[in-house]
Amino acid sequence: MSLINRLDTRSPEFRAQLTALLAFEAGEDAAIERTVADILTDVRTRGDAAVLEYTRRFDRHQPADITALEIPRSEWLAALDALPAAQRDALEAAAARIRSYHEHQRAETWTYTEADGTVLGQKVTPLDRVGLYVPGGKAAYPSSLLMNAIPAKVAGVQEIVMVTPTPDGTRNQMVLAAAAIAGVDRAIAIGGAQGVAALAYGTATIPAVDKIVGPGNAFVAAAKRRVYGTVGIDMIAGPSEILVICDGHTPADWIAMDLFSQAEHDELAQAILLCPDADYLAEVESSIARLLPTMPRADIIRTSLANRGALIQVRDLDEACEIANNIAAEHLEISTREPERWADKIRHAGAIFMGRYSSESLGDYCAGPNHVLPTSRTARFSSPLGVYDFQKRSSLIQVSAQGAQTLGKLAAELAYGEGLAAHARSAEYRLDTGADATTTDSTAVSTDTSRT
Amino acid sequence: MSLINRLDTRSPEFRAQLTALLAFEAGEDAAIERTVADILTDVRTRGDAAVLEYTRRFDRHQPADITALEIPRSEWLAALDALPAAQRDALEAAAARIRSYHEHQRAETWTYTEADGTVLGQKVTPLDRVGLYVPGGKAAYPSSLLMNAIPAKVAGVQEIVMVTPTPDGTRNQMVLAAAAIAGVDRAIAIGGAQGVAALAYGTATIPAVDKIVGPGNAFVAAAKRRVYGTVGIDMIAGPSEILVICDGHTPADWIAMDLFSQAEHDELAQAILLCPDADYLAEVESSIARLLPTMPRADIIRTSLANRGALIQVRDLDEACEIANNIAAEHLEISTREPERWADKIRHAGAIFMGRYSSESLGDYCAGPNHVLPTSRTARFSSPLGVYDFQKRSSLIQVSAQGAQTLGKLAAELAYGEGLAAHARSAEYRLDTGADATTTDSTAVSTDTSRT
């Protein structure tokens, strides 16, 4: 097996090779689906009792009762105090930058008034209550907690309820510290499909939320998919991806390490480099070979690069941009001179890292933008997690007495055309010429106190 | 069976009664799910041949080949020319108002520059290509076509591909005329799960799209749910709902007809009135009794009101607003004096119609805001269809050489804390103090042409 795949856009097989490389089918596991469906029904029906039973079984610890699963704020604050100063400072600095960036995303209510006095617009409001899923054990990333919770708070969400499994009763102190920094409101030591179910349906002790966000394993993902509609959910993420466009003048080690930083997440993660310079690609391959043995997660990186990674020689950077638009990668690094020139040509990417200094890892932690990004080509139609995911809009329609004359005639014409007579007559009642023939109280209009 | 349910918030059973009234479970039909799964796989594998076969079978007509299913633009323009002038004028006026309203929703790219030269922001781009599902037969509403297509065009979507089934080969002329007005780019006479599959996966003659919007039957809804992830989809709508808050001073016939205008859609549609005045509620009930026999769709309205409709006496308008926030209705009419006062208290609703003249039917057709709205309490976390559904965002991160020093240290601290060494080292390479110990080409930094 080679270290990493080598492709060339000039090869007649290139398109087929690229398609094969990108192919990833999430696939449904029937056993997981059945288990999750049962757990959801059970929690919906039996509430706290079911949550407690599943937690005892799956997380292997024995809370006395459901209230013992609430993690009190004093415990988060203690975790925060116990953090080494450098780590705490870094988390707080990252949180401040994330908050500051996301404040640019807050949408505001708007209206406009037409000549006849009719007012139209949209009212923007935050969601009332959001559920935040935080994985337990080793996959618990405090940075991920910040990225999910802070946009909700910036949006104005009143209450964030965090659930996180505590396998064998172990509570992740970094996660609790991050929860305190991010402004989470409640933390409950439950996870899995039972945690999602409790948030979606509510129980006697756990309040039902309006939306559930945050990463999780296959059970959590299946549960989120199933409760969608009852509550909102964020995107179900696929394996992480980085695509680097390089002009061949960034230190090869930098680019090799950038590819590693994606590959170290997961054997299924995908790291691809596009460059017009064959010598440079060879140089990066040498860097990979030399640096790989020094990495703590070398095995994961090796598998990821061999199966899903690629160094692709392109004709030029224009072609690289075309390919990038087709791949619609989660992370796109444009490691070139004048990166703006190439960024202008990019239509589809979760995040665009411009210039040689913008390594993806800076964006993962502290640049400010969200690291929850669309994967698996979904950047063609979706966006990074943001404040807009925790706000929603209500149309505002305040038709003036005068406006109702024009609009009423229009609406009636169209409604009759669609065979919807009640729609038409409801509009016609508001016409000054009187309501339609069946109306007996045409004088009633004059009792309308709002009409002046 | 009574004409319409009567509830009173002072009754001890009120909460339970309201919950029962609102309960609606979409429910999955296993037979539909299986059929749809098979059709999707078949179209994905066999492309046009499968699309053609299903169309012949389900739509009962015999196109010569797949190209015969393309509805040429000349045919839409002929349909537009054949429209009665009043109808055409009304459609065009409605389209202009919808366009003008939605132009307020267009988001723009933004960036800001930090003191050290680091640039952060978000690039906003339209989706490339959108699929628009338009039901065939009697449920084909030209107004719905305008509401789905115009926001996409305002967003800047390059190509809208419409699919619409033509049962027995009959092409709905109103729909074709509306397609011409709305700026649809292609129209193909296919529907059902096979239509959704063709749009999601693409075939030799039908291009794959990035998102599919528009209403459809249970097969279409199931197909959309299943292709979600491959493409984006809009919300799967439940039965339509109207909630009216009235102070008892709007002509009772107006309110009765407003309730009818929702109930006439569907036996499952829901129409509810909240009012503190018992006499007024009785008056509206009389209006319902008197007006109902005059309605062309009286049977549908009668079933809807008897099963799912309600006149609810509330203590006061404050309580009405609380209940409205709990119901989170698709359409909320505030038919009172000073409607702004009550609208300010509303947090959850698809659209808010303010004042006695703002009948829901005006919003359905021509006020300007979208009539595709969140149903079944999903207004707690989602929004009307809008331009924002056809735009997406890419984070922009351009870290300056100086910015990389601060951010690099932060990111490295957090990455090591999470056990992700490649992330840390990728950040450390960008530090002036040189990369970490394993780097052999610390001089390479000086070859970085972007660093000045």
mmCIF file of N, CA and C in Angstrom, chain A residues 86-123:
data_model
loop_
_atom_site.group_PDB
_atom_site.id
_atom_site.type_symbol
_atom_site.label_atom_id
_atom_site.label_comp_id
_atom_site.label_asym_id
_atom_site.label_seq_id
_atom_site.Cartn_x
_atom_site.Cartn_y
_atom_site.Cartn_z
ATOM 1 N N ALA A 86 -2.563 27.936 32.047
ATOM 2 C CA ALA A 86 -2.350 28.139 30.607
ATOM 3 C C ALA A 86 -3.548 27.616 29.810
ATOM 4 N N GLN A 87 -4.072 26.472 30.255
ATOM 5 C CA GLN A 87 -5.197 25.876 29.546
ATOM 6 C C GLN A 87 -6.457 26.726 29.737
ATOM 7 N N ARG A 88 -6.641 27.161 30.961
ATOM 8 C CA ARG A 88 -7.811 28.002 31.236
ATOM 9 C C ARG A 88 -7.748 29.298 30.433
ATOM 10 N N ASP A 89 -6.575 29.931 30.431
ATOM 11 C CA ASP A 89 -6.423 31.171 29.673
ATOM 12 C C ASP A 89 -6.697 30.939 28.192
ATOM 13 N N ALA A 90 -6.192 29.831 27.680
ATOM 14 C CA ALA A 90 -6.382 29.533 26.257
ATOM 15 C C ALA A 90 -7.860 29.318 25.954
ATOM 16 N N LEU A 91 -8.548 28.560 26.814
ATOM 17 C CA LEU A 91 -9.987 28.324 26.598
ATOM 18 C C LEU A 91 -10.747 29.646 26.655
ATOM 19 N N GLU A 92 -10.401 30.480 27.614
ATOM 20 C CA GLU A 92 -11.129 31.747 27.749
ATOM 21 C C GLU A 92 -10.838 32.693 26.583
ATOM 22 N N ALA A 93 -9.581 32.689 26.136
ATOM 23 C CA ALA A 93 -9.235 33.541 24.986
ATOM 24 C C ALA A 93 -9.958 33.042 23.731
ATOM 25 N N ALA A 94 -9.989 31.718 23.555
ATOM 26 C CA ALA A 94 -10.693 31.153 22.402
ATOM 27 C C ALA A 94 -12.175 31.511 22.468
ATOM 28 N N ALA A 95 -12.764 31.361 23.653
ATOM 29 C CA ALA A 95 -14.197 31.661 23.816
ATOM 30 C C ALA A 95 -14.481 33.123 23.456
ATOM 31 N N ALA A 96 -13.595 34.022 23.887
ATOM 32 C CA ALA A 96 -13.808 35.450 23.605
ATOM 33 C C ALA A 96 -13.752 35.709 22.100
ATOM 34 N N ARG A 97 -12.806 35.055 21.411
ATOM 35 C CA ARG A 97 -12.696 35.258 19.963
ATOM 36 C C ARG A 97 -13.896 34.662 19.232
ATOM 37 N N ILE A 98 -14.318 33.502 19.668
ATOM 38 C CA ILE A 98 -15.485 32.859 19.037
ATOM 39 C C ILE A 98 -16.719 33.747 19.222
ATOM 40 N N ARG A 99 -16.880 34.276 20.429
ATOM 41 C CA ARG A 99 -18.031 35.137 20.719
ATOM 42 C C ARG A 99 -17.992 36.380 19.833
ATOM 43 N N SER A 100 -16.834 36.984 19.746
ATOM 44 C CA SER A 100 -16.705 38.228 18.997
ATOM 45 C C SER A 100 -17.012 38.014 17.502
ATOM 46 N N TYR A 101 -16.507 36.916 16.957
ATOM 47 C CA TYR A 101 -16.809 36.609 15.539
ATOM 48 C C TYR A 101 -18.309 36.389 15.340
ATOM 49 N N HIS A 102 -18.893 35.580 16.216
ATOM 50 C CA HIS A 102 -20.298 35.208 15.994
ATOM 51 C C HIS A 102 -21.251 36.380 16.191
ATOM 52 N N GLU A 103 -20.800 37.394 16.932
ATOM 53 C CA GLU A 103 -21.678 38.562 17.084
ATOM 54 C C GLU A 103 -21.954 39.237 15.740
ATOM 55 N N HIS A 104 -21.070 39.026 14.771
ATOM 56 C CA HIS A 104 -21.318 39.566 13.432
ATOM 57 C C HIS A 104 -22.464 38.846 12.711
ATOM 58 N N GLN A 105 -22.866 37.721 13.242
ATOM 59 C CA GLN A 105 -23.872 36.918 12.529
ATOM 60 C C GLN A 105 -25.292 37.166 13.006
ATOM 61 N N ARG A 106 -25.424 37.935 14.069
ATOM 62 C CA ARG A 106 -26.757 38.087 14.647
ATOM 63 C C ARG A 106 -27.674 38.841 13.689
ATOM 64 N N ALA A 107 -28.799 38.250 13.345
ATOM 65 C CA ALA A 107 -29.755 38.927 12.462
ATOM 66 C C ALA A 107 -30.735 39.728 13.307
ATOM 67 N N GLU A 108 -31.262 40.790 12.734
ATOM 68 C CA GLU A 108 -32.188 41.660 13.448
ATOM 69 C C GLU A 108 -33.535 41.696 12.730
ATOM 70 N N THR A 109 -34.558 41.947 13.495
ATOM 71 C CA THR A 109 -35.892 42.177 12.944
ATOM 72 C C THR A 109 -35.849 43.352 11.956
ATOM 73 N N TRP A 110 -36.572 43.215 10.852
ATOM 74 C CA TRP A 110 -36.654 44.341 9.913
ATOM 75 C C TRP A 110 -38.087 44.493 9.420
ATOM 76 N N THR A 111 -38.444 45.716 9.078
ATOM 77 C CA THR A 111 -39.760 45.970 8.486
ATOM 78 C C THR A 111 -39.604 47.092 7.470
ATOM 79 N N TYR A 112 -40.563 47.182 6.582
ATOM 80 C CA TYR A 112 -40.646 48.365 5.722
ATOM 81 C C TYR A 112 -42.115 48.691 5.501
ATOM 82 N N THR A 113 -42.352 49.967 5.236
ATOM 83 C CA THR A 113 -43.731 50.436 5.102
ATOM 84 C C THR A 113 -43.980 50.848 3.663
ATOM 85 N N GLU A 114 -45.070 50.356 3.106
ATOM 86 C CA GLU A 114 -45.393 50.694 1.721
ATOM 87 C C GLU A 114 -46.190 52.006 1.660
ATOM 88 N N ALA A 115 -46.349 52.529 0.469
ATOM 89 C CA ALA A 115 -47.006 53.833 0.301
ATOM 90 C C ALA A 115 -48.400 53.861 0.931
ATOM 91 N N ASP A 116 -49.117 52.732 0.882
ATOM 92 C CA ASP A 116 -50.486 52.733 1.416
ATOM 93 C C ASP A 116 -50.531 52.414 2.914
ATOM 94 N N GLY A 117 -49.365 52.377 3.550
ATOM 95 C CA GLY A 117 -49.340 52.154 4.997
ATOM 96 C C GLY A 117 -49.171 50.692 5.413
ATOM 97 N N THR A 118 -49.187 49.801 4.448
ATOM 98 C CA THR A 118 -48.985 48.385 4.760
ATOM 99 C C THR A 118 -47.544 48.167 5.226
ATOM 100 N N VAL A 119 -47.393 47.439 6.329
ATOM 101 C CA VAL A 119 -46.073 47.160 6.886
ATOM 102 C C VAL A 119 -45.742 45.676 6.677
ATOM 103 N N LEU A 120 -44.557 45.411 6.127
ATOM 104 C CA LEU A 120 -44.099 44.035 5.911
ATOM 105 C C LEU A 120 -42.716 43.876 6.525
ATOM 106 N N GLY A 121 -42.381 42.685 6.921
ATOM 107 C CA GLY A 121 -41.051 42.475 7.472
ATOM 108 C C GLY A 121 -40.869 41.089 8.042
ATOM 109 N N GLN A 122 -39.845 40.950 8.848
ATOM 110 C CA GLN A 122 -39.600 39.691 9.527
ATOM 111 C C GLN A 122 -39.117 39.962 10.937
ATOM 112 N N LYS A 123 -39.733 39.274 11.858
ATOM 113 C CA LYS A 123 -39.318 39.352 13.260
ATOM 114 C C LYS A 123 -38.321 38.230 13.507
#
